[in-house]
PDB file of C-alpha atoms in Angstrom:
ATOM      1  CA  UNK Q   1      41.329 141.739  33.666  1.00 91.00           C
ATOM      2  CA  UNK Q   2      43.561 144.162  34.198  1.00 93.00           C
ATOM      3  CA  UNK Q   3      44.161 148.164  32.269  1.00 92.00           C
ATOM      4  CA  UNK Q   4      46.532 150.678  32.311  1.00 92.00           C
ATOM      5  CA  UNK Q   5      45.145 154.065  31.358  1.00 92.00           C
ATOM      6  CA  UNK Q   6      46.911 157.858  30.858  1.00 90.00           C
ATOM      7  CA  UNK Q   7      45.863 159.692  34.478  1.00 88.00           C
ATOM      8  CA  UNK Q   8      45.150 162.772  32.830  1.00 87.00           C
ATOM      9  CA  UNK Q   9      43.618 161.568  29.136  1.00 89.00           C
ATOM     10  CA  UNK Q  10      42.065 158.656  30.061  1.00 90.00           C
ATOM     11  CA  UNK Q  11      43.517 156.623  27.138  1.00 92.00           C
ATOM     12  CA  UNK Q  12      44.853 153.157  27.889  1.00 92.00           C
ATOM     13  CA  UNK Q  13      48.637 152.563  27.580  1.00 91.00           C
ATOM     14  CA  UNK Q  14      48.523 148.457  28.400  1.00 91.00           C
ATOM     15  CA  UNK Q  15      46.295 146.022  28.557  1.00 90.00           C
ATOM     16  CA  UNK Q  16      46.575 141.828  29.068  1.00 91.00           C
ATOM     17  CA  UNK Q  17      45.203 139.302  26.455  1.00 90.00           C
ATOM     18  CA  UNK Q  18      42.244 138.936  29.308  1.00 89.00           C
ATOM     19  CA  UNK Q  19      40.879 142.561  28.952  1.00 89.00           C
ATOM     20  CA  UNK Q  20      41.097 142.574  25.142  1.00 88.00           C
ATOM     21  CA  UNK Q  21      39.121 139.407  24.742  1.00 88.00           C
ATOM     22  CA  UNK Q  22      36.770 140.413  27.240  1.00 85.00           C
ATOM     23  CA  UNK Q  23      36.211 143.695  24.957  1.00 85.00           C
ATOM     24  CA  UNK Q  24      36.267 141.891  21.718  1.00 84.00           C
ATOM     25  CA  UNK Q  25      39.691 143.452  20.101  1.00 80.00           C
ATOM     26  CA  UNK Q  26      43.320 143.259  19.590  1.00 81.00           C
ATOM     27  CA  UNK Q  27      44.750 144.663  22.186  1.00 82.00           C
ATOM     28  CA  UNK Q  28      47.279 146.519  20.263  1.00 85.00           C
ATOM     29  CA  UNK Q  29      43.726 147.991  18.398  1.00 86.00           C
ATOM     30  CA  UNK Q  30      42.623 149.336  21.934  1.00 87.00           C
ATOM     31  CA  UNK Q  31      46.187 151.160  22.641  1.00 90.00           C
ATOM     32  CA  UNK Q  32      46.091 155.186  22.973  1.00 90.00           C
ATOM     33  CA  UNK Q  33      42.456 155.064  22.839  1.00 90.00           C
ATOM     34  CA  UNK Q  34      39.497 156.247  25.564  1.00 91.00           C
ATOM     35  CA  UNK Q  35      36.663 154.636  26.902  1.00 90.00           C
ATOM     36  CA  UNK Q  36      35.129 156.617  24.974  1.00 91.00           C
ATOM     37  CA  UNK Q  37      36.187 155.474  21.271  1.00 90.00           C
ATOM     38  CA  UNK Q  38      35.659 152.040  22.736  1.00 88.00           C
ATOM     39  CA  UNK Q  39      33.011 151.643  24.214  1.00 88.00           C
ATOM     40  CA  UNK Q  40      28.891 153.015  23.896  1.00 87.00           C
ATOM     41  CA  UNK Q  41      28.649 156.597  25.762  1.00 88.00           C
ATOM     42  CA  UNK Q  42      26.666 155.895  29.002  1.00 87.00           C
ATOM     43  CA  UNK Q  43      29.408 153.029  29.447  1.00 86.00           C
ATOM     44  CA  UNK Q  44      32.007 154.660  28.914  1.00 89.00           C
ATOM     45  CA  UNK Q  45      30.851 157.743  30.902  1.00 90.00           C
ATOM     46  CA  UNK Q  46      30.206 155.806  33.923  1.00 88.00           C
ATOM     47  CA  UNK Q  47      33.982 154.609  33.411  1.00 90.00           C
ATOM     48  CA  UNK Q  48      35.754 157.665  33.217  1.00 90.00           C
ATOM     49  CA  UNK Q  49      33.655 159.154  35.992  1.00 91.00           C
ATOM     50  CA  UNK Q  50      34.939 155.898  38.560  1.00 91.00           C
ATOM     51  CA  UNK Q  51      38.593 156.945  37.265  1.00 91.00           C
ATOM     52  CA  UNK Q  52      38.237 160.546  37.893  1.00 91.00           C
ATOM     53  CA  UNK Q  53      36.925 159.790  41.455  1.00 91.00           C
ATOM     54  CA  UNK Q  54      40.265 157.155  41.851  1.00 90.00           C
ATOM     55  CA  UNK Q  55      42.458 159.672  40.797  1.00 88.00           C
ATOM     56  CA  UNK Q  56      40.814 162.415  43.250  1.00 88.00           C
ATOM     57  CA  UNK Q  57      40.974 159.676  45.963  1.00 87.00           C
ATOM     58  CA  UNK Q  58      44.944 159.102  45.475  1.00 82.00           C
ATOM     59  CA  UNK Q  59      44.559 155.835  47.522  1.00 87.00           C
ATOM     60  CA  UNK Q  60      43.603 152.940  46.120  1.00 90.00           C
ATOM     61  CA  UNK Q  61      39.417 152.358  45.264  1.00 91.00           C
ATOM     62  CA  UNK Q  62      36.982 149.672  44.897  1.00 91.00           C
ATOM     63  CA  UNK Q  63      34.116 149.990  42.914  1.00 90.00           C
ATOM     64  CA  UNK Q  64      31.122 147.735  41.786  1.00 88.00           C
ATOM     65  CA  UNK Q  65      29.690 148.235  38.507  1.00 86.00           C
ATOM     66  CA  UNK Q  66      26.718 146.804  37.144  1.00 85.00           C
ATOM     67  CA  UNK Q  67      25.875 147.430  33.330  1.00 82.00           C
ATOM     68  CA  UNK Q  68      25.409 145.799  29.717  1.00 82.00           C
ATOM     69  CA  UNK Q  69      28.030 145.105  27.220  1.00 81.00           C
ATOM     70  CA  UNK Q  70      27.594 143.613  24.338  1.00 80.00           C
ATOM     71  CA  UNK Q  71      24.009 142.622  24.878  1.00 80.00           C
ATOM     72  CA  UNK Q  72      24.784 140.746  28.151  1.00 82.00           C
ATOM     73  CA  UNK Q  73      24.527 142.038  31.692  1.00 84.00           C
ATOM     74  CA  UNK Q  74      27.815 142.168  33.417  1.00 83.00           C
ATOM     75  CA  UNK Q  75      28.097 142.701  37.611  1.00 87.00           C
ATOM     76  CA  UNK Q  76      32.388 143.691  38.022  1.00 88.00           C
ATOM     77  CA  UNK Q  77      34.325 144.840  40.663  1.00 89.00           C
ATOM     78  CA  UNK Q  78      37.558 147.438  40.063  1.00 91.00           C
ATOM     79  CA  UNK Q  79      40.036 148.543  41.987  1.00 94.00           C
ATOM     80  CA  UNK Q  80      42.009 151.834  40.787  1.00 93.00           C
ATOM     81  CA  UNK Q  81      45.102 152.938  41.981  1.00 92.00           C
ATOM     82  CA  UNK Q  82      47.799 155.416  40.764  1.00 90.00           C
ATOM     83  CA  UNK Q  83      50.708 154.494  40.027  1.00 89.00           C
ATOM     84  CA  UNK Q  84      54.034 156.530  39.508  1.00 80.00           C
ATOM     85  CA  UNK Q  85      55.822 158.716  41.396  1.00 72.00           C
ATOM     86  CA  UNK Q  86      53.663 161.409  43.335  1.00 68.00           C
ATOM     87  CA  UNK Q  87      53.239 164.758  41.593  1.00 64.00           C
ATOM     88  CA  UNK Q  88      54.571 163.649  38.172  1.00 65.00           C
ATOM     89  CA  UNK Q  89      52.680 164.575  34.906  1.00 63.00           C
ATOM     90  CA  UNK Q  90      52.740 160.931  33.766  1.00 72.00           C
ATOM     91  CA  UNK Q  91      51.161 159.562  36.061  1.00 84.00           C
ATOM     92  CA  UNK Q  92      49.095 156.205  35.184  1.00 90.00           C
ATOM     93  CA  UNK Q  93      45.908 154.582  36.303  1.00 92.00           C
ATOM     94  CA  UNK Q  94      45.785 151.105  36.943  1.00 93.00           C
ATOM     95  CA  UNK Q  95      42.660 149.324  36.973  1.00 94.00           C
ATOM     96  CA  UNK Q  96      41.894 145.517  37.845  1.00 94.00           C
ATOM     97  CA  UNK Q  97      38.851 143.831  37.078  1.00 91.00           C
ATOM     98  CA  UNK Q  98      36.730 141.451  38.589  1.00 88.00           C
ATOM     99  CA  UNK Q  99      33.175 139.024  37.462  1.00 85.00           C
ATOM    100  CA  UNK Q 100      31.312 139.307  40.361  1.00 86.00           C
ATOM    101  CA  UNK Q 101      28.701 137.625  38.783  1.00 80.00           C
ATOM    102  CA  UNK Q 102      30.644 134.745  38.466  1.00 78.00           C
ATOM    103  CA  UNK Q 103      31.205 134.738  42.441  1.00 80.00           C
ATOM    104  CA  UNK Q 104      27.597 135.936  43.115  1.00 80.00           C
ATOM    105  CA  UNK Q 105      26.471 132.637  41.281  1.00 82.00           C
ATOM    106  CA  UNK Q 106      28.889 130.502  42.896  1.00 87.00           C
ATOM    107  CA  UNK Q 107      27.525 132.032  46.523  1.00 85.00           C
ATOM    108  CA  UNK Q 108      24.513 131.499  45.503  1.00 86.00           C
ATOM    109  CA  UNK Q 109      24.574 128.003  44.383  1.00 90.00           C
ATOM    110  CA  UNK Q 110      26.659 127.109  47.392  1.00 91.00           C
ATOM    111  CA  UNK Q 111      23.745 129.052  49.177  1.00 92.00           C
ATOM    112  CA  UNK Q 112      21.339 127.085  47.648  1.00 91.00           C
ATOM    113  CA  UNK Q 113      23.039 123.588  48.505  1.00 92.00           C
ATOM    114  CA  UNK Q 114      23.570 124.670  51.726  1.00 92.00           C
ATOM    115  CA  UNK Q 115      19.693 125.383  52.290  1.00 92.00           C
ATOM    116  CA  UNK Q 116      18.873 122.188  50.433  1.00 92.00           C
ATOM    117  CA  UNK Q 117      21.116 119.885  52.781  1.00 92.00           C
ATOM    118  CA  UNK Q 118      19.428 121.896  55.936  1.00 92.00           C
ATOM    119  CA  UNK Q 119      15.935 121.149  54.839  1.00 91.00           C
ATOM    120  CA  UNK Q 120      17.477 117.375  54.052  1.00 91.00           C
ATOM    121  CA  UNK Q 121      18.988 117.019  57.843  1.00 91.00           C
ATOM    122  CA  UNK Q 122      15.106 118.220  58.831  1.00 90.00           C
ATOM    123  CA  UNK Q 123      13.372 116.253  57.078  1.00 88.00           C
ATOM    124  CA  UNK Q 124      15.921 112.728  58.363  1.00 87.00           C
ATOM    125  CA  UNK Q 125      15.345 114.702  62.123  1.00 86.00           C
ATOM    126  CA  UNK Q 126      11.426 114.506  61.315  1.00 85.00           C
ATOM    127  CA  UNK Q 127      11.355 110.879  60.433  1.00 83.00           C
ATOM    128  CA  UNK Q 128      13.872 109.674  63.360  1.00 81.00           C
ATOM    129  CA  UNK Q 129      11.359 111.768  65.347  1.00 73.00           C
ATOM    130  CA  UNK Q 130       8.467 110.123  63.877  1.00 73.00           C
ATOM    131  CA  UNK Q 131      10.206 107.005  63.683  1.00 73.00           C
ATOM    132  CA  UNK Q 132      11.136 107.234  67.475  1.00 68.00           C
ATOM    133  CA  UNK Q 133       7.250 108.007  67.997  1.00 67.00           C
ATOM    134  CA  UNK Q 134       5.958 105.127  66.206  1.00 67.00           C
ATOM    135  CA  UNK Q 135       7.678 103.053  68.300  1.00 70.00           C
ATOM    136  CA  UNK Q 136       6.247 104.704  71.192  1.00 77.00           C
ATOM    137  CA  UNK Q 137       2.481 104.415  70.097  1.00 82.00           C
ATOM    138  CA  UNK Q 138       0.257 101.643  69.672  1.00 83.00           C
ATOM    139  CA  UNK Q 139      -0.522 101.295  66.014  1.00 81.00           C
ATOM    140  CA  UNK Q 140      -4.706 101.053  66.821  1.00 84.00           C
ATOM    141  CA  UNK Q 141      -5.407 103.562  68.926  1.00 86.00           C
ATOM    142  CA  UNK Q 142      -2.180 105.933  68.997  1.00 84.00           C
ATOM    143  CA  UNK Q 143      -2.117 105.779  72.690  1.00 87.00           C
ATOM    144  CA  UNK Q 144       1.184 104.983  74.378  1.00 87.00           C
ATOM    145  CA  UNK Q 145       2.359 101.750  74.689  1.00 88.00           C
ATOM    146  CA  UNK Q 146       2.656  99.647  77.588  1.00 89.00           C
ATOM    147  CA  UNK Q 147       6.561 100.290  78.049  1.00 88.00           C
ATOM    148  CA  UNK Q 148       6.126 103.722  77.430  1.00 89.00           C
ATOM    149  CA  UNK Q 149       3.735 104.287  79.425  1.00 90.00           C
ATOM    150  CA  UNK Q 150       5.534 102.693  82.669  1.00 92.00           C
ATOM    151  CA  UNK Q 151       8.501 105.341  81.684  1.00 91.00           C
ATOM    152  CA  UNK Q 152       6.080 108.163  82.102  1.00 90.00           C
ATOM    153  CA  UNK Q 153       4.851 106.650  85.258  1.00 92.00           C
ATOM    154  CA  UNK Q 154       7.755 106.214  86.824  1.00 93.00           C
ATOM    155  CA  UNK Q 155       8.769 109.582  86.152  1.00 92.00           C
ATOM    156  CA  UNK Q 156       5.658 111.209  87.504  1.00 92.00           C
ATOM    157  CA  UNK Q 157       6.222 109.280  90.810  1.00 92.00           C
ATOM    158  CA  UNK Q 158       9.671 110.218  91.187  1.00 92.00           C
ATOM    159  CA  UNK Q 159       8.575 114.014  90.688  1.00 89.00           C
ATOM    160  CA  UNK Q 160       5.774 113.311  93.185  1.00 90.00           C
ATOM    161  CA  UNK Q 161       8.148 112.275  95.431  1.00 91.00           C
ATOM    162  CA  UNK Q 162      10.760 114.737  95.349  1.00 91.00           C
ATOM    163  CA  UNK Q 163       7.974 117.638  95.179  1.00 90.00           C
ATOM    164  CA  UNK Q 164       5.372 116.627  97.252  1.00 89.00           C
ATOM    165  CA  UNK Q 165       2.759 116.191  93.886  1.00 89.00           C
ATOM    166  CA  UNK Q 166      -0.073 114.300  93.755  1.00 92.00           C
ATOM    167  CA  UNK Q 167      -1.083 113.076  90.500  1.00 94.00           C
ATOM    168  CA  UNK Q 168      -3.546 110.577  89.989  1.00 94.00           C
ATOM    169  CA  UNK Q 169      -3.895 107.080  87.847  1.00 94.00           C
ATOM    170  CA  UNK Q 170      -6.918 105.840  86.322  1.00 93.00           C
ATOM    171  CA  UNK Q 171      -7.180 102.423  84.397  1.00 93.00           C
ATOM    172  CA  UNK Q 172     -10.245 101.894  82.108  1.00 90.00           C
ATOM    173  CA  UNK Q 173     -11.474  98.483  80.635  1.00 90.00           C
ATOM    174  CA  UNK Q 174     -13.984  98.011  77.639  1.00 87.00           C
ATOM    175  CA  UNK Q 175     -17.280  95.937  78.893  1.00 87.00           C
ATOM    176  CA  UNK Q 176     -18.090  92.928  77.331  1.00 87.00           C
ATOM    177  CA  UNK Q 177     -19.211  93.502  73.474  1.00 83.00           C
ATOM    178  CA  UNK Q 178     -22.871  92.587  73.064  1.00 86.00           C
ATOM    179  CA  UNK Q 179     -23.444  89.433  70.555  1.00 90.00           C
ATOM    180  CA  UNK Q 180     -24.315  91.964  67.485  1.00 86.00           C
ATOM    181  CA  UNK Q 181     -20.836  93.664  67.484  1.00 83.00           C
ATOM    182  CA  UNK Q 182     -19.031  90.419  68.304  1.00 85.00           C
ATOM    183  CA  UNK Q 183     -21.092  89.101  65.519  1.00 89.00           C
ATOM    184  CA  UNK Q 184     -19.221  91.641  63.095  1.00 88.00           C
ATOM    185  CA  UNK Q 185     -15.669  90.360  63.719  1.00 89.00           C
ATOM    186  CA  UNK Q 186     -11.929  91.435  64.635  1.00 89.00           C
ATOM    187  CA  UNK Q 187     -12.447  94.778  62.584  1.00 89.00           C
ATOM    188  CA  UNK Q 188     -15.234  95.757  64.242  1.00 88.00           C
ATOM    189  CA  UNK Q 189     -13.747  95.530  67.565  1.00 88.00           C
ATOM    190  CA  UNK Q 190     -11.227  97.194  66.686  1.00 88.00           C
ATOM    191  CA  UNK Q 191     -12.892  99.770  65.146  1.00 89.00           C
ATOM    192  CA  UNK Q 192     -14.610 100.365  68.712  1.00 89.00           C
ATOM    193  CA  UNK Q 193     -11.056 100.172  70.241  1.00 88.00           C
ATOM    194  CA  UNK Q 194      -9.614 102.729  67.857  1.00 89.00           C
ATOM    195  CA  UNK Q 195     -12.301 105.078  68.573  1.00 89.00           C
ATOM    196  CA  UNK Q 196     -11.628 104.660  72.302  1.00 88.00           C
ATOM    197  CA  UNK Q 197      -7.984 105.802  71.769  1.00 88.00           C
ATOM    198  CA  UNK Q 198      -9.817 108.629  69.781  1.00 88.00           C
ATOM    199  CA  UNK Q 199     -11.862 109.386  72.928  1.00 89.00           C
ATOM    200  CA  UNK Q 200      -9.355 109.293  75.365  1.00 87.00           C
ATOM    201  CA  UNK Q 201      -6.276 111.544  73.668  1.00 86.00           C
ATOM    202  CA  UNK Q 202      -8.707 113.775  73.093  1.00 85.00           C
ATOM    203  CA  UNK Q 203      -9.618 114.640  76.377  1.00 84.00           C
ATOM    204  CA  UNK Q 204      -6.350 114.568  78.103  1.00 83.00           C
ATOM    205  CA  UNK Q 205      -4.086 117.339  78.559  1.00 85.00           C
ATOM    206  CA  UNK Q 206      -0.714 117.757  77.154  1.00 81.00           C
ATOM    207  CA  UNK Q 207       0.763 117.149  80.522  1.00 86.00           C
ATOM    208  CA  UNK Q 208      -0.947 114.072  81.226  1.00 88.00           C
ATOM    209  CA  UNK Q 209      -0.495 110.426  79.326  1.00 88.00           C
ATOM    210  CA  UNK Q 210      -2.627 107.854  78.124  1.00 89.00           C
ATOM    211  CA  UNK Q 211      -1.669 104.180  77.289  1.00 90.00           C
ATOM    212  CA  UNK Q 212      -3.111 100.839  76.115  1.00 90.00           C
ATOM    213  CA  UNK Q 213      -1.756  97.894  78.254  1.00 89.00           C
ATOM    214  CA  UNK Q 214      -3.396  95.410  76.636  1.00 86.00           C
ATOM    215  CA  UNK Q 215      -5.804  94.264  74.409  1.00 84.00           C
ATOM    216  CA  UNK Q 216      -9.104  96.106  75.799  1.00 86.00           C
ATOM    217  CA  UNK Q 217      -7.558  98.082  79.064  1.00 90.00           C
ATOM    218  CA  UNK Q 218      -6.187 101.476  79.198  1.00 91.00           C
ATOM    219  CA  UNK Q 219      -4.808 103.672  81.591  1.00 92.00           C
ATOM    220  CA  UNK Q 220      -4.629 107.420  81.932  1.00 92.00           C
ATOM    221  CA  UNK Q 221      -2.151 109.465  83.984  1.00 93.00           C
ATOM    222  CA  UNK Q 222      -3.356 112.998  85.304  1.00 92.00           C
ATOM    223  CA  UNK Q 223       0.110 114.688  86.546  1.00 91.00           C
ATOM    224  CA  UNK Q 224      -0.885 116.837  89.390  1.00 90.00           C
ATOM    225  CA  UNK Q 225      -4.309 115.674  89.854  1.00 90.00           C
ATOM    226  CA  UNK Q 226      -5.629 114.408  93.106  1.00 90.00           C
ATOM    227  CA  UNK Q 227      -8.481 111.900  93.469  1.00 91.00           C
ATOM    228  CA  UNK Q 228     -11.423 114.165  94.251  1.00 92.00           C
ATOM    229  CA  UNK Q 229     -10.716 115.902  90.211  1.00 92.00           C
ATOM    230  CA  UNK Q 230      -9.413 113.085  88.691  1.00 92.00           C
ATOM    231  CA  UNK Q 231     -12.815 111.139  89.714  1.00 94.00           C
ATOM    232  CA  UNK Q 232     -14.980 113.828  88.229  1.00 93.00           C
ATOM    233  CA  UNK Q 233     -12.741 114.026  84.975  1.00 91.00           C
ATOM    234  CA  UNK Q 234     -12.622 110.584  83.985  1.00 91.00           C
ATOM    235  CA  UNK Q 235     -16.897 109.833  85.147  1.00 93.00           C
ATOM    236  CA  UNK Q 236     -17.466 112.538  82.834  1.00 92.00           C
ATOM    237  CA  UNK Q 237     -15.828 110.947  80.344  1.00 90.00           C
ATOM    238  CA  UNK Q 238     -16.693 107.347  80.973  1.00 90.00           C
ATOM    239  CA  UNK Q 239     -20.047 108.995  80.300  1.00 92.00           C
ATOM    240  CA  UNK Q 240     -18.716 110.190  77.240  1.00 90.00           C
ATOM    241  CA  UNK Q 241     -17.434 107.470  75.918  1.00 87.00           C
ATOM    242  CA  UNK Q 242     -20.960 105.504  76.482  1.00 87.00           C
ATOM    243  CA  UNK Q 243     -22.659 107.780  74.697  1.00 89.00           C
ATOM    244  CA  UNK Q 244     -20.415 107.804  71.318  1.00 88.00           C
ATOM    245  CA  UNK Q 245     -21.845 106.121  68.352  1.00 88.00           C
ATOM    246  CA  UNK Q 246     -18.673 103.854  66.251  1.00 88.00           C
ATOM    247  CA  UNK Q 247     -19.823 103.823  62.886  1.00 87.00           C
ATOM    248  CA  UNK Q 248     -18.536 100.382  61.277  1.00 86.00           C
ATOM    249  CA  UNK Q 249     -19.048  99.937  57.581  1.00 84.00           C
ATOM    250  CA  UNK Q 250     -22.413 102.254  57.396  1.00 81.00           C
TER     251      UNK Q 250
END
């Protein structure tokens, strides 16, 4: 959109076919007059008072101005700038317009697709992750797997090694199940060895690892433990794990 306005009476001289659509007349209807035989008074005001400021400036000046037209809310940006040779009486304003709300919703639907395809690249990072852990755990109890487990092992003993740490292993095996729970079936022995998983990453620390290597024997890794602690942790919770109740079917 782009005007060309009288310096000094603030009526326009030339304006394109974009600027007289955009106001809603001929543009030969909109020649010699002011903002303020165009359009309503607070509008127009706020114009002349942007041009009077670009004419004080002498340089070139940007403006944003956000108002309503025509029942609609518009969001522009204008530039001003004299034109003409300095000093002269004829001096013209030239003013080019710009939607910014146009822009503003382009920026903020690329915003908004930009934000979308970040929480889409988390959510595919989450499920590799979880994905990656799956593969890690046994499905029954959640505890490591065997293979897994042996990777954490043999990187505790290589950090023992190079730093001089103890850290201590403990394996743990299921006695025999008495007649009544055999009695029951596989789901209620497995019931008993879910809840041991339970039990078990439960009570071990962040640091340390827990596994099942096979059907009914576990194995726990305290990292920097030495025997004296890691036989008082794991009786108390051998005595722990006595002592819980597995509730099977009521």
């Amino acid at each position: 959109l782009l005007a060309l306005k009288n310096a000094a009476a603030g009526a326009y001289e030339h304006l394109n076919e974009a600027m007289a659509q955009w106001i809603g007349r001929l543009r030969e209807d909109n020649i010699e007059k002011t903002d303020a035989q165009i359009f309503e008074p607070d509008f127009a005001k706020l114009l002349r008072s942007a041009d009077v400021a670009a004419i004080a400036h002498g340089a070139p000046l940007n403006a944003e101005h956000k108002f309503e037209y025509r029942g609609e809310r518009h969001e522009f940006g204008a530039t001003r700038m004299l034109v003409g040779e300095d000093g002269s009486p004829q001096r013209d304003l030239c003013v080019i317009w710009h939607n910014l709300s146009t822009e503003r919703q382009k920026e903020a639907q690329l915003k908004a697709a930009l934000q979308q395809l970040e929480q889409q690249q988390r959510s595919l990072e989450q499920m590799r992750l979880d994905a990656q852990d799956r593969q890690m755990r046994d499905v029954i109890t959640g505890m490591h797997t065997r293979a897994h487990f042996d990777e954490q092992l043999a990187r505790e003993a290589d950090l023992s090694t190079r730093e001089q740490r103890q850290f201590a292993l403990v394996t743990i095996e299921l006695d025999p199940l008495r007649p009544e729970v055999l009695a029951l079936g596989a789901a209620a022995r497995q019931r008993v060895v879910e809840q041991l998983g339970r039990v078990l990453r439960s009570n071990t620390r962040a640091m340390d690892a827990s596994g099942r290597l096979t059907g009914e024997r576990f194995a726990i890794l305290l990292s920097g433990v030495g025997l004296a602690t890691a036989h008082t942790r794991m009786e108390g919770l051998r005595r722990q794990c006595a002592t819980h109740i597995v509730a099977h079917e009521g």
